[in-house]
mmCIF file of C-alpha atoms in Angstrom:
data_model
loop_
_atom_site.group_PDB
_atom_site.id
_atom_site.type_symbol
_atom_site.label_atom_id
_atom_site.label_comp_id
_atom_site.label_asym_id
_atom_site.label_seq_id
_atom_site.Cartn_x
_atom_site.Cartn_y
_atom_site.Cartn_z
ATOM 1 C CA UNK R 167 1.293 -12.146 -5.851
ATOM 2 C CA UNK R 168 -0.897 -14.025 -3.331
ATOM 3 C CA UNK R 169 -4.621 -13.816 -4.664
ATOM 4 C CA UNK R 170 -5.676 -13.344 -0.672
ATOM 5 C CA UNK R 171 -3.466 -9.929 -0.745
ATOM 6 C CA UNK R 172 -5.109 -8.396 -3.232
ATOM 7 C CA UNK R 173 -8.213 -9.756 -1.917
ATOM 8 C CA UNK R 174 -7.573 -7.432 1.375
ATOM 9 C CA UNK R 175 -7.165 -4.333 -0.612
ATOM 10 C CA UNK R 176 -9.357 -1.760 -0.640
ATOM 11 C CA UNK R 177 -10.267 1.859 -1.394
ATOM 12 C CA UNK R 178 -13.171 3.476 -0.348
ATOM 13 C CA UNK R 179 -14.751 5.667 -2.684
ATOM 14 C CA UNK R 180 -16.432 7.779 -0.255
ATOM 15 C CA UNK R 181 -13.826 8.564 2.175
ATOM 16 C CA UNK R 182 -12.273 11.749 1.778
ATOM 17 C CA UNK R 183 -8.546 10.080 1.700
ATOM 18 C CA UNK R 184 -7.459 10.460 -2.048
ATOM 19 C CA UNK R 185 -7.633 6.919 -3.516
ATOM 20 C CA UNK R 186 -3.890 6.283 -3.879
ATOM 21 C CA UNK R 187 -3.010 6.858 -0.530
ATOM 22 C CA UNK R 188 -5.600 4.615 0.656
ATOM 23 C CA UNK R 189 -3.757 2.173 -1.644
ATOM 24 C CA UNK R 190 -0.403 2.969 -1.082
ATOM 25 C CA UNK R 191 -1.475 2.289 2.946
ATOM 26 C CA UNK R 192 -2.881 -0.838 2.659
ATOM 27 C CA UNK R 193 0.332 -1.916 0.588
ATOM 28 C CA UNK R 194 2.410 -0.616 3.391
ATOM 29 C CA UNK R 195 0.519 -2.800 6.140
ATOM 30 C CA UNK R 196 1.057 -5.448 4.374
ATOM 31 C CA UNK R 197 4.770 -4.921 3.806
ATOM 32 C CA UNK R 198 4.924 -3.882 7.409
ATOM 33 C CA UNK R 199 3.505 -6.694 9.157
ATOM 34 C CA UNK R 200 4.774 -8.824 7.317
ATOM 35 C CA UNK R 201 2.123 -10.376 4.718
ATOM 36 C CA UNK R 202 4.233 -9.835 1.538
ATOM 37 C CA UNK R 203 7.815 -10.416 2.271
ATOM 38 C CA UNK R 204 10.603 -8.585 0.161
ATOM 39 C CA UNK R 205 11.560 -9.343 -3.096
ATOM 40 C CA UNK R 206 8.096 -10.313 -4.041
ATOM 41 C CA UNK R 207 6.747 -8.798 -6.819
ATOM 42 C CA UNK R 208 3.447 -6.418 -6.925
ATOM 43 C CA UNK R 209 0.504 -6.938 -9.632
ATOM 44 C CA UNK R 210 1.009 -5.222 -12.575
ATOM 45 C CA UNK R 211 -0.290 -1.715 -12.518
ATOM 46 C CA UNK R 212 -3.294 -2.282 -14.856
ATOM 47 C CA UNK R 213 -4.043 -5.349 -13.264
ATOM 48 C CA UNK R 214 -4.381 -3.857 -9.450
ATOM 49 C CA UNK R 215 -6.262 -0.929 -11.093
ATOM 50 C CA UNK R 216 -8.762 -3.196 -13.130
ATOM 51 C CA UNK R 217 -9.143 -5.749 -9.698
ATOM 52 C CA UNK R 218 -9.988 -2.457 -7.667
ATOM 53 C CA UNK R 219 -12.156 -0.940 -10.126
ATOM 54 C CA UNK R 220 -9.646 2.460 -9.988
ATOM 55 C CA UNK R 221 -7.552 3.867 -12.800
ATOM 56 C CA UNK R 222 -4.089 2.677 -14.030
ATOM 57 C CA UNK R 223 -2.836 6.511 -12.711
ATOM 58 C CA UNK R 224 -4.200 6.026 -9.365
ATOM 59 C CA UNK R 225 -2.141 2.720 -8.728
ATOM 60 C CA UNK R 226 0.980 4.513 -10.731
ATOM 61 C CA UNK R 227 0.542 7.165 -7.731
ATOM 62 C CA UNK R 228 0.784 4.792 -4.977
ATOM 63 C CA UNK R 229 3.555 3.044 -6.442
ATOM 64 C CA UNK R 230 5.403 6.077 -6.690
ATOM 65 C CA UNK R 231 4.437 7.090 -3.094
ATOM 66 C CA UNK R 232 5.510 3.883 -1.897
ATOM 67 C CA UNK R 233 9.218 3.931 -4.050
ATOM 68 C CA UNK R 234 10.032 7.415 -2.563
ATOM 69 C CA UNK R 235 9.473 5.888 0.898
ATOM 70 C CA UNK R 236 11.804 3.709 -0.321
ATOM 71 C CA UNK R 237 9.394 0.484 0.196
ATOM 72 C CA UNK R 238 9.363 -0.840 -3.715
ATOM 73 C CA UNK R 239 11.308 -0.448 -6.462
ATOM 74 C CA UNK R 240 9.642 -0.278 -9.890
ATOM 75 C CA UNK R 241 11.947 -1.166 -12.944
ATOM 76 C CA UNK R 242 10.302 -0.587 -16.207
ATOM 77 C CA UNK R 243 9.610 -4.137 -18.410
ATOM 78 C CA UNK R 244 10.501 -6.117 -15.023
ATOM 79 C CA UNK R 245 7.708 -5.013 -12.404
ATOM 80 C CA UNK R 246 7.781 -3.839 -9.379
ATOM 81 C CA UNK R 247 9.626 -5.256 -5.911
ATOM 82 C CA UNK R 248 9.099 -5.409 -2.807
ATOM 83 C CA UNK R 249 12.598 -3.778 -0.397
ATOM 84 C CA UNK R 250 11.304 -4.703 2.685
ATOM 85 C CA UNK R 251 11.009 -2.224 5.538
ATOM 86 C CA UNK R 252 13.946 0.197 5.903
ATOM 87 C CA UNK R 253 16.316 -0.715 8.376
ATOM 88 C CA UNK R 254 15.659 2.512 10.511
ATOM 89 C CA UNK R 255 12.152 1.002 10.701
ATOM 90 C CA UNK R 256 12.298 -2.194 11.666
ATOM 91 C CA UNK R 257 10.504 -1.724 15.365
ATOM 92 C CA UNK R 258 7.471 -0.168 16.008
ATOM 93 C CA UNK R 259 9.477 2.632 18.355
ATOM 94 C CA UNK R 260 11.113 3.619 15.609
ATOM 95 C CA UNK R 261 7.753 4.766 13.627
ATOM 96 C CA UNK R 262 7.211 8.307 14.085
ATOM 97 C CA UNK R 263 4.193 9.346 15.831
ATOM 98 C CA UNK R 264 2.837 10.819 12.962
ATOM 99 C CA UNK R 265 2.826 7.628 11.448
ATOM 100 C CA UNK R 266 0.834 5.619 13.990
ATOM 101 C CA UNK R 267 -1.668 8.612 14.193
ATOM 102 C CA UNK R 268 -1.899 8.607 10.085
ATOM 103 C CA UNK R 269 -2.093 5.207 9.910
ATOM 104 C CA UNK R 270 -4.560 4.513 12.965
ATOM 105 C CA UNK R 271 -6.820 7.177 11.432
ATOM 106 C CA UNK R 272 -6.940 5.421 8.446
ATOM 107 C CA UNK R 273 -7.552 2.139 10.081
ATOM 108 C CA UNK R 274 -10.510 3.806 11.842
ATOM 109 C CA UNK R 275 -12.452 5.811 8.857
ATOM 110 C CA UNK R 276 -12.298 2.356 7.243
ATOM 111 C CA UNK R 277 -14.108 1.368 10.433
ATOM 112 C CA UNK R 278 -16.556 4.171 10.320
ATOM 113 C CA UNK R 279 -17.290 3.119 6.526
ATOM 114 C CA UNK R 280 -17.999 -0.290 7.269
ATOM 115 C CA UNK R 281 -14.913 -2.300 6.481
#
């Protein structure tokens, strides 16, 4: 995994978004536009937890948030893949409006908190 990914993940803290989501979103932008293409592998769960000063749990949450939207698959004793964007969400018309307002919300509390 590219040192300058992790590098670009954050969680805030402060913000009133539970920690793994905040993860699992910025893992999903980066899937999404591109910056870590599939079949590349994400960190280790202890090591994205110990670079982000969060527990191992937190990470295992966001993981798990991101398999069941079918954007990773984690295999135990072999790591965890990138799938790539799901084919029925390869444009941005096909993201669902919730979507865009979740993830634009997101993009501007990190804003508000000064990131």
């Amino acid at each position: 995994m590219d040192e300058q990914i992790l590098q670009i993940w954050h969680v805030n803290k402060k913000a009133p978004t539970p920690l793994f989501k905040q993860l699992a979103e910025n893992i999903k932008w980066s899937i999404y536009n591109g910056s870590i293409q599939p079949d590349a592998k994400l960190p280790p769960v202890h090591v994205l937890a110990k670079s982000l000063g969060i527990s191992v749990s937190t990470v295992q949450a966001a993981y798990k948030l991101l398999e069941d939207l079918g954007l990773i698959c984690t295999r135990p004793r072999h790591g965890t893949i990138i799938l790539g964007v799901p084919k029925n969400k390869t444009s941005a018309s096909a993201v669902s409006e919730d979507d865009q307002e979740d993830f634009l919300s997101i993009i501007n509390r990190y804003l508000e908190n000064g990131y």
